[in-house]
CSV table of C-alpha atoms (C1' of nucleotides) in Angstrom, one decimal:
chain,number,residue,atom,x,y,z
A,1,UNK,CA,-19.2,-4.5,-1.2
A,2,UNK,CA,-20.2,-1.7,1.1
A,3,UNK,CA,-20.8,1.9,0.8
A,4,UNK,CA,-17.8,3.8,2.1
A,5,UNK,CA,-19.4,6.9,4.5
A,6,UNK,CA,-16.0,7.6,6.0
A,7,UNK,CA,-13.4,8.3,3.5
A,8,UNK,CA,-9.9,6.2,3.5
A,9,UNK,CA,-6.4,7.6,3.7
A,10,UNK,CA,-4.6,5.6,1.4
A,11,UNK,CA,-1.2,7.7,1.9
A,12,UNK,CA,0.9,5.2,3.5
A,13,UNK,CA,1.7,1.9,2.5
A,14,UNK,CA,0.5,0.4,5.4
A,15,UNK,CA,-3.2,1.3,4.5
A,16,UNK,CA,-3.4,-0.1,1.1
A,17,UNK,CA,-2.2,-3.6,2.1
A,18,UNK,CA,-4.5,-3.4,4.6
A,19,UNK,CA,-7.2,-2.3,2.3
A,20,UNK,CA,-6.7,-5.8,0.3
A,21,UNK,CA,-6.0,-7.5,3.1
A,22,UNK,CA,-8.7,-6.9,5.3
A,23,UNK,CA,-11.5,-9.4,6.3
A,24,UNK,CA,-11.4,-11.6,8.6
A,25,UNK,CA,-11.0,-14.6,6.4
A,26,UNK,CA,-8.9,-12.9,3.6
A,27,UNK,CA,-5.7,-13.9,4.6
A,28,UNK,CA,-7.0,-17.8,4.7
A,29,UNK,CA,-8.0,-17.9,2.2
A,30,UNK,CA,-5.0,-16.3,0.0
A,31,UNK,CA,-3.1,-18.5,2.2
A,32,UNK,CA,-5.0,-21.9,0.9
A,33,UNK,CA,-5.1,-20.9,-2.7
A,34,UNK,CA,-1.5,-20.7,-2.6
A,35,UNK,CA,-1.2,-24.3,-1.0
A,36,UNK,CA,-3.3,-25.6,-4.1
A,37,UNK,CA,-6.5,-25.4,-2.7
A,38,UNK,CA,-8.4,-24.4,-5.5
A,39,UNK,CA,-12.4,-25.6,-5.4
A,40,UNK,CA,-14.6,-23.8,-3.0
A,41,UNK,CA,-16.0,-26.5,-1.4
A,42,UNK,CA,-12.3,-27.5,-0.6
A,43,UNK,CA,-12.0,-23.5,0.7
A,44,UNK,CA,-14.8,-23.8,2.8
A,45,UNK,CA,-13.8,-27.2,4.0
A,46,UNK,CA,-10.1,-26.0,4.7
A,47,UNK,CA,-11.1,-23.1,7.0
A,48,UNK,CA,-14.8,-24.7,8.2
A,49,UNK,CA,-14.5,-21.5,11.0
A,50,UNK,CA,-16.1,-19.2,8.5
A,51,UNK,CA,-19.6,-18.9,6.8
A,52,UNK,CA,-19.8,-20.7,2.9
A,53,UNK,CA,-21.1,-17.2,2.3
A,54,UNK,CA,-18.4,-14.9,3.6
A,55,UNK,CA,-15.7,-16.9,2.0
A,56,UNK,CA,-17.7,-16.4,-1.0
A,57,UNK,CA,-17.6,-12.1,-0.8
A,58,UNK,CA,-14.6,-12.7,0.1
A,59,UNK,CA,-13.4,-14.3,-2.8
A,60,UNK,CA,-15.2,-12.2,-4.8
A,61,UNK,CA,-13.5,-8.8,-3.7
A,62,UNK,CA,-10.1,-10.8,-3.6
A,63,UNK,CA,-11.0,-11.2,-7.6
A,64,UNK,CA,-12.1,-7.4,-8.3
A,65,UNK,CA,-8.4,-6.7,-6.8
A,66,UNK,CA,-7.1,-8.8,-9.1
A,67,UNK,CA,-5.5,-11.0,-6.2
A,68,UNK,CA,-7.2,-14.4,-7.6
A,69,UNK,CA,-8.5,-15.3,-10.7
A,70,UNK,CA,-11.7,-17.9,-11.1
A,71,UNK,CA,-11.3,-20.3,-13.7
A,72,UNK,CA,-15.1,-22.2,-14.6
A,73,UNK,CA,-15.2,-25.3,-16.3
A,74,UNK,CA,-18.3,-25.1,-17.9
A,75,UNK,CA,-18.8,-28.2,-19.5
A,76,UNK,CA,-17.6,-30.2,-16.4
A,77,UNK,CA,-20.8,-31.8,-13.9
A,78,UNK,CA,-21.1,-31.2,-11.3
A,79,UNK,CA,-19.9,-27.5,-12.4
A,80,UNK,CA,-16.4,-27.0,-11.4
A,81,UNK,CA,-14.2,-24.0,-10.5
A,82,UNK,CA,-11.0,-23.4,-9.0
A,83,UNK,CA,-9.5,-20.3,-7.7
A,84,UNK,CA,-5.8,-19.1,-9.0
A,85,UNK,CA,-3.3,-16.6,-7.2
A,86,UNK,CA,-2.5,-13.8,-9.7
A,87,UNK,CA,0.9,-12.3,-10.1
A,88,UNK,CA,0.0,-9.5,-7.8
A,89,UNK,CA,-1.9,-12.5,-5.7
A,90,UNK,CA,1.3,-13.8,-5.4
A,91,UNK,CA,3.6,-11.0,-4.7
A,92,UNK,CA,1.4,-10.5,-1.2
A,93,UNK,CA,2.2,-14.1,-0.1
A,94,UNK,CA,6.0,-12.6,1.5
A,95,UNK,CA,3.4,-10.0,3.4
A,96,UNK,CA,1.1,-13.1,4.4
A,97,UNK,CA,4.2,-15.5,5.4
A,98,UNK,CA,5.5,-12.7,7.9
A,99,UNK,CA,1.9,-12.3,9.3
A,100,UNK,CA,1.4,-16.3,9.8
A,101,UNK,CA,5.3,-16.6,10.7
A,102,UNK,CA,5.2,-13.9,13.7
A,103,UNK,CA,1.9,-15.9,15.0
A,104,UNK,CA,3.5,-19.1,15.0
A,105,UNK,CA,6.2,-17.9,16.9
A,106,UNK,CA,4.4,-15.9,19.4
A,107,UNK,CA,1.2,-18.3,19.6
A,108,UNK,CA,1.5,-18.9,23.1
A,109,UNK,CA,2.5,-15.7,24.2
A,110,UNK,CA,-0.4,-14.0,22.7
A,111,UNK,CA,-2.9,-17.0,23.8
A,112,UNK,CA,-1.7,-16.7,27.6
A,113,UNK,CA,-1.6,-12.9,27.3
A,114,UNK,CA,-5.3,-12.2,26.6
A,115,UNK,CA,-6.6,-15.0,29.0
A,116,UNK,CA,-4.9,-12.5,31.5
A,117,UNK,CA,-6.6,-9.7,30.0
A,118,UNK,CA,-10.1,-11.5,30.3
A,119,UNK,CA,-9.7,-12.5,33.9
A,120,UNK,CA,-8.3,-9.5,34.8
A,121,UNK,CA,-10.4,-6.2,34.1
A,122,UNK,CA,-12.2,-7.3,30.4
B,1,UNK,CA,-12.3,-3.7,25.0
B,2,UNK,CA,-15.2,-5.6,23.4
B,3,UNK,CA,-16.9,-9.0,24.8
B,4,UNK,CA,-16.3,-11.2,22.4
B,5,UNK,CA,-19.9,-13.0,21.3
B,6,UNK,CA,-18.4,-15.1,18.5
B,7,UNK,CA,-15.6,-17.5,19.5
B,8,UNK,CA,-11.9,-16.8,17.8
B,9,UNK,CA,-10.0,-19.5,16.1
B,10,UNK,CA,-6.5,-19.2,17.3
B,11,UNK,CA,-4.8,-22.4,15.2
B,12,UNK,CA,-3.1,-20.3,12.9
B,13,UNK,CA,-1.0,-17.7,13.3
B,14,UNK,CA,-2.7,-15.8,10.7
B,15,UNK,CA,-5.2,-15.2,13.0
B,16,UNK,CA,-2.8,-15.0,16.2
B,17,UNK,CA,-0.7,-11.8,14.8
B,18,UNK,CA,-4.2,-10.1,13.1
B,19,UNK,CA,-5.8,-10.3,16.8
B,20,UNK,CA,-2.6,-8.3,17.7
B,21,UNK,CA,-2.3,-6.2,15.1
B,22,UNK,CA,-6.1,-5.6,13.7
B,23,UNK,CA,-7.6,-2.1,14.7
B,24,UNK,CA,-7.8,0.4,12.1
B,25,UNK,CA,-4.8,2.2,13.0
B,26,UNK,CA,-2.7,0.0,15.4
B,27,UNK,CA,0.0,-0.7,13.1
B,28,UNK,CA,0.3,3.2,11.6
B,29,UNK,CA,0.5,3.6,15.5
B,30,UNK,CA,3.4,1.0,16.0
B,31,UNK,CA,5.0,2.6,13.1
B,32,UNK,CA,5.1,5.6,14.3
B,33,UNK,CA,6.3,4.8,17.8
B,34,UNK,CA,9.1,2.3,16.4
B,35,UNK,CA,10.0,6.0,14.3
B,36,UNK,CA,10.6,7.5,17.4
B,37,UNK,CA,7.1,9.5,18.0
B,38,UNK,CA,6.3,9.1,21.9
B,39,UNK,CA,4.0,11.4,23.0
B,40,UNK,CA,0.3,11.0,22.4
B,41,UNK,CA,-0.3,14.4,21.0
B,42,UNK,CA,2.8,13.4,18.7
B,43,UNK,CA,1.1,10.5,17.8
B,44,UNK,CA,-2.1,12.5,17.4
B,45,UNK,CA,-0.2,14.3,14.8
B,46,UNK,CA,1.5,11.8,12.8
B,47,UNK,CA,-2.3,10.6,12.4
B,48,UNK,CA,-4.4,13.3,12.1
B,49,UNK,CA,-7.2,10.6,10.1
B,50,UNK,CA,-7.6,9.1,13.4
B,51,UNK,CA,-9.8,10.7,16.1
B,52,UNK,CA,-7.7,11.2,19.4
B,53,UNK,CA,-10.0,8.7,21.4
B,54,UNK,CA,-9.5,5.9,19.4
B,55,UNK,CA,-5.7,6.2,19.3
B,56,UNK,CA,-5.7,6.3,22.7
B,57,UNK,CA,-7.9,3.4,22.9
B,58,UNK,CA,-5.9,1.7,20.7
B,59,UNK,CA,-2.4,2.2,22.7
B,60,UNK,CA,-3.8,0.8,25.5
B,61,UNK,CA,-4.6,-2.3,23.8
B,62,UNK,CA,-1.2,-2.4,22.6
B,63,UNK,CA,0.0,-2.1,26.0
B,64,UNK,CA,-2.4,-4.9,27.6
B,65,UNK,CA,-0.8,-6.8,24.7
B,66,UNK,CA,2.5,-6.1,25.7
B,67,UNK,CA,3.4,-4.6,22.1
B,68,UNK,CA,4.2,-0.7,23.8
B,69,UNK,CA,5.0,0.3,27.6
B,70,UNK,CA,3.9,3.6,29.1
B,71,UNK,CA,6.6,5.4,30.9
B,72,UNK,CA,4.5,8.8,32.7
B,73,UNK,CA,7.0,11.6,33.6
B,74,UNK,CA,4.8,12.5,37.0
B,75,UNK,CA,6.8,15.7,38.0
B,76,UNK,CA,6.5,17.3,34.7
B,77,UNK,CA,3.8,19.8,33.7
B,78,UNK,CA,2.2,19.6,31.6
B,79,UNK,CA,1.8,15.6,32.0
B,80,UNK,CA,4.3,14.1,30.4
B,81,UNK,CA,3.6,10.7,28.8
B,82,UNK,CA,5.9,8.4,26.1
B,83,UNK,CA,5.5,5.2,24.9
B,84,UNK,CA,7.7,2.6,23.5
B,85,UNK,CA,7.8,-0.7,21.8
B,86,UNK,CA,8.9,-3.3,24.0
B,87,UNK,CA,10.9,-6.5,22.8
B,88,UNK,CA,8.2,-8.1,21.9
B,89,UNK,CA,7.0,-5.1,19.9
B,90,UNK,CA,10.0,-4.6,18.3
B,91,UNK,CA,9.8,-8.3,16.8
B,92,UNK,CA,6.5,-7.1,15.0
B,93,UNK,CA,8.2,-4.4,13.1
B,94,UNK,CA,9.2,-6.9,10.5
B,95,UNK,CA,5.5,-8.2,9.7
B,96,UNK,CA,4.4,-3.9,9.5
B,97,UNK,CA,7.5,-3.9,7.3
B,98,UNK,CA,6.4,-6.3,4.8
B,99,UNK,CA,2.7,-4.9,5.0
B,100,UNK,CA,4.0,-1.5,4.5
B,101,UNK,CA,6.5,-2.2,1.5
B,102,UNK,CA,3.8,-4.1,0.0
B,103,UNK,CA,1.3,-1.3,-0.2
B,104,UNK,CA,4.2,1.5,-1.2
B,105,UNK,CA,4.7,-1.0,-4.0
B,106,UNK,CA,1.3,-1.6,-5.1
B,107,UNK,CA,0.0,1.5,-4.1
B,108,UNK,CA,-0.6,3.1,-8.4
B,109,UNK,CA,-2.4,-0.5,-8.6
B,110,UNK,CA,-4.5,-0.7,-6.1
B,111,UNK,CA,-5.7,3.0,-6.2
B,112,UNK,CA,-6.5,2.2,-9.5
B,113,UNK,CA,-8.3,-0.8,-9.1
B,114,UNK,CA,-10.3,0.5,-6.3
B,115,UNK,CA,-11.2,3.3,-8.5
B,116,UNK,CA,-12.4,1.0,-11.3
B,117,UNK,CA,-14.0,-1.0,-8.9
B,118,UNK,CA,-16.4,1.7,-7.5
B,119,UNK,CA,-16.9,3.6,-11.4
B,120,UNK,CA,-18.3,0.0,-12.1
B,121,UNK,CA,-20.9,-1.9,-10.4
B,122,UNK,CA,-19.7,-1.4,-6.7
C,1,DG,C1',-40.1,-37.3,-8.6
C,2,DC,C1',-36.8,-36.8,-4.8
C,3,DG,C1',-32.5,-35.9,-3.0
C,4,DC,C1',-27.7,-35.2,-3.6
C,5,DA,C1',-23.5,-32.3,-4.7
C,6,DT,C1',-21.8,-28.5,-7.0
C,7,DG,C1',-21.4,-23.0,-7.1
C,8,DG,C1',-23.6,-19.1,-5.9
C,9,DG,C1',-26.7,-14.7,-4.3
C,10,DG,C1',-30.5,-11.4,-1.7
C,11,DA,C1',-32.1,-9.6,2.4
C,12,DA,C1',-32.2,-9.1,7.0
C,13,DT,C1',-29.8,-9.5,11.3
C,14,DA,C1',-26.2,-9.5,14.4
C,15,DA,C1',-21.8,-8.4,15.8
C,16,DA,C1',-17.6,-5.7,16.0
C,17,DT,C1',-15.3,-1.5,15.6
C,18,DT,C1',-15.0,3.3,15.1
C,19,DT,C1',-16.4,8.0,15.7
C,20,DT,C1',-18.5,11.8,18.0
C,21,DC,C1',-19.6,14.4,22.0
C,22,DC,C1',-18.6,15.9,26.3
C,23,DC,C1',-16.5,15.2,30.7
C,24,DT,C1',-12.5,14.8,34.3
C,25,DG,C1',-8.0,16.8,36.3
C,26,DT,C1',-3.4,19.6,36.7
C,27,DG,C1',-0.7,23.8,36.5
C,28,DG,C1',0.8,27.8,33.7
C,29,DG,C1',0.1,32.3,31.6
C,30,DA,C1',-2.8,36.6,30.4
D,1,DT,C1',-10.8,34.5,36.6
D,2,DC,C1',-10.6,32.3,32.2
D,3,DC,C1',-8.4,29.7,28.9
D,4,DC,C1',-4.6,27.0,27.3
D,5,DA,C1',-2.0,22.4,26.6
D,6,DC,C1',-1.6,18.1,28.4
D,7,DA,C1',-3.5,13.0,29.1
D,8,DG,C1',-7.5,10.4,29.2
D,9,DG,C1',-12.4,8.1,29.8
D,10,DG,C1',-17.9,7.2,29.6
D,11,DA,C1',-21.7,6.7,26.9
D,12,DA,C1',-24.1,6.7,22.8
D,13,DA,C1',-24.4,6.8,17.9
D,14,DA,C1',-22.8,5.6,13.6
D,15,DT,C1',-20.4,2.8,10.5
D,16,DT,C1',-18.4,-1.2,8.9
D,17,DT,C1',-18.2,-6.1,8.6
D,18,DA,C1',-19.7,-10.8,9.4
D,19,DT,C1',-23.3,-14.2,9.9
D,20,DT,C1',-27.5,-16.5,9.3
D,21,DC,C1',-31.5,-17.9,6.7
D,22,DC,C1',-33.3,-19.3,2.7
D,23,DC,C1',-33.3,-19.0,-2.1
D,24,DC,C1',-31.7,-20.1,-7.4
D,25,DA,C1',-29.7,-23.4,-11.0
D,26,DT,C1',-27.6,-27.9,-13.2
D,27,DG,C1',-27.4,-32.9,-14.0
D,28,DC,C1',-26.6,-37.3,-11.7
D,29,DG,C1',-28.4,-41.6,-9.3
D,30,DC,C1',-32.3,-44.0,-7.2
DNA sequence: GCGCATGGGGAATAAATTTTCCCTGTGGGA
DNA sequence: TCCCACAGGGAAAATTTATTCCCCATGCGC
């Protein structure tokens, strides 16, 4: 990860989610784990938007928070992984539903809304 | 706000409700507002982390979005200014809900996992 | 040997976002 | 007059985050 210059306020609830939750892809990718989308090359293939290597750091700092485990078959050619939801992994997916839910709902609202904003003053 | 330089994806609605809602401090700001704090130097306040300028920068994107209206008091002096969630703002309350239950939750865990984290490799 | 698929990382660069600094303007009070 | 509280913005710097480019390794098939 980075080096924090600008200390975090992790008083409110609100912050630590987003502190897990934050990146752009993070929520993706939890999101495709959970559907049974396990291998990375089925990751990267499920959200093709983002960069092999940012779903990779991504994974990574969603596994230091203990939100997915990595399971490595090692004896297994070509080498084989697949990606888990933890406990805690799985006790954000009510916080991810009501994210993708509200976005569903307000889709085109929110599409026709900042096509205004761009044609009007940017 | 910003020129985009990298196209969006707007399939999901993952990504639909984090263009609404991502900014370091929009939903502590929604929060507050749906509590009842209206004025900008109440808002200030309830986030003294957050540097005046950015709050402010913040609201108005919320308002381009639709999420808060402004109502200005122009006989009043000093300036008086409030802001409130609209409908469409109100129907967010339930995704900043989720997010901030989740954190208040996890908050011992992820403090501590953070912590580990950084004593570690980082 | 060559190229393929698999899973991954280092370093540099680019982009996005936040923060800081300082400025505008009104009217009240000392 | 000077300074206060109020609401807000322009410009630049700093910070955080994402992206790109190229690299490593394994064992298979040709």
């Amino acid at each position: 990860m980075y080096e924090r210059k600008i200390p975090e306020d992790l008083d409110c609830g609100i912050n630590i989610t987003m502190k897990v939750l934050s990146g752009k892809w993070k929520p993706c990718i939890i999101d495709s784990i959970h559907k049974g989308v396990r291998r990375p090359v089925e990751i990267h293939a499920a959200i093709p938007a983002a960069a092999p290597r940012v779903i990779n750091m991504q994974l990574r700092e969603l596994e230091e928070f203990g939100i997915v485990t990595k399971k490595v078959f090692p004896d297994s050619v070509p080498l084989k992984v697949e990606y888990y939801l933890t406990p805690i992994g799985e006790s954000v997916m009510p916080v991810i539903r009501a994210i993708e839910r509200w976005g569903d709902e307000n889709k085109e609202y929110v599409i026709t809304t900042s096509a205004t904003m761009e044609s009007a003053g940017k």
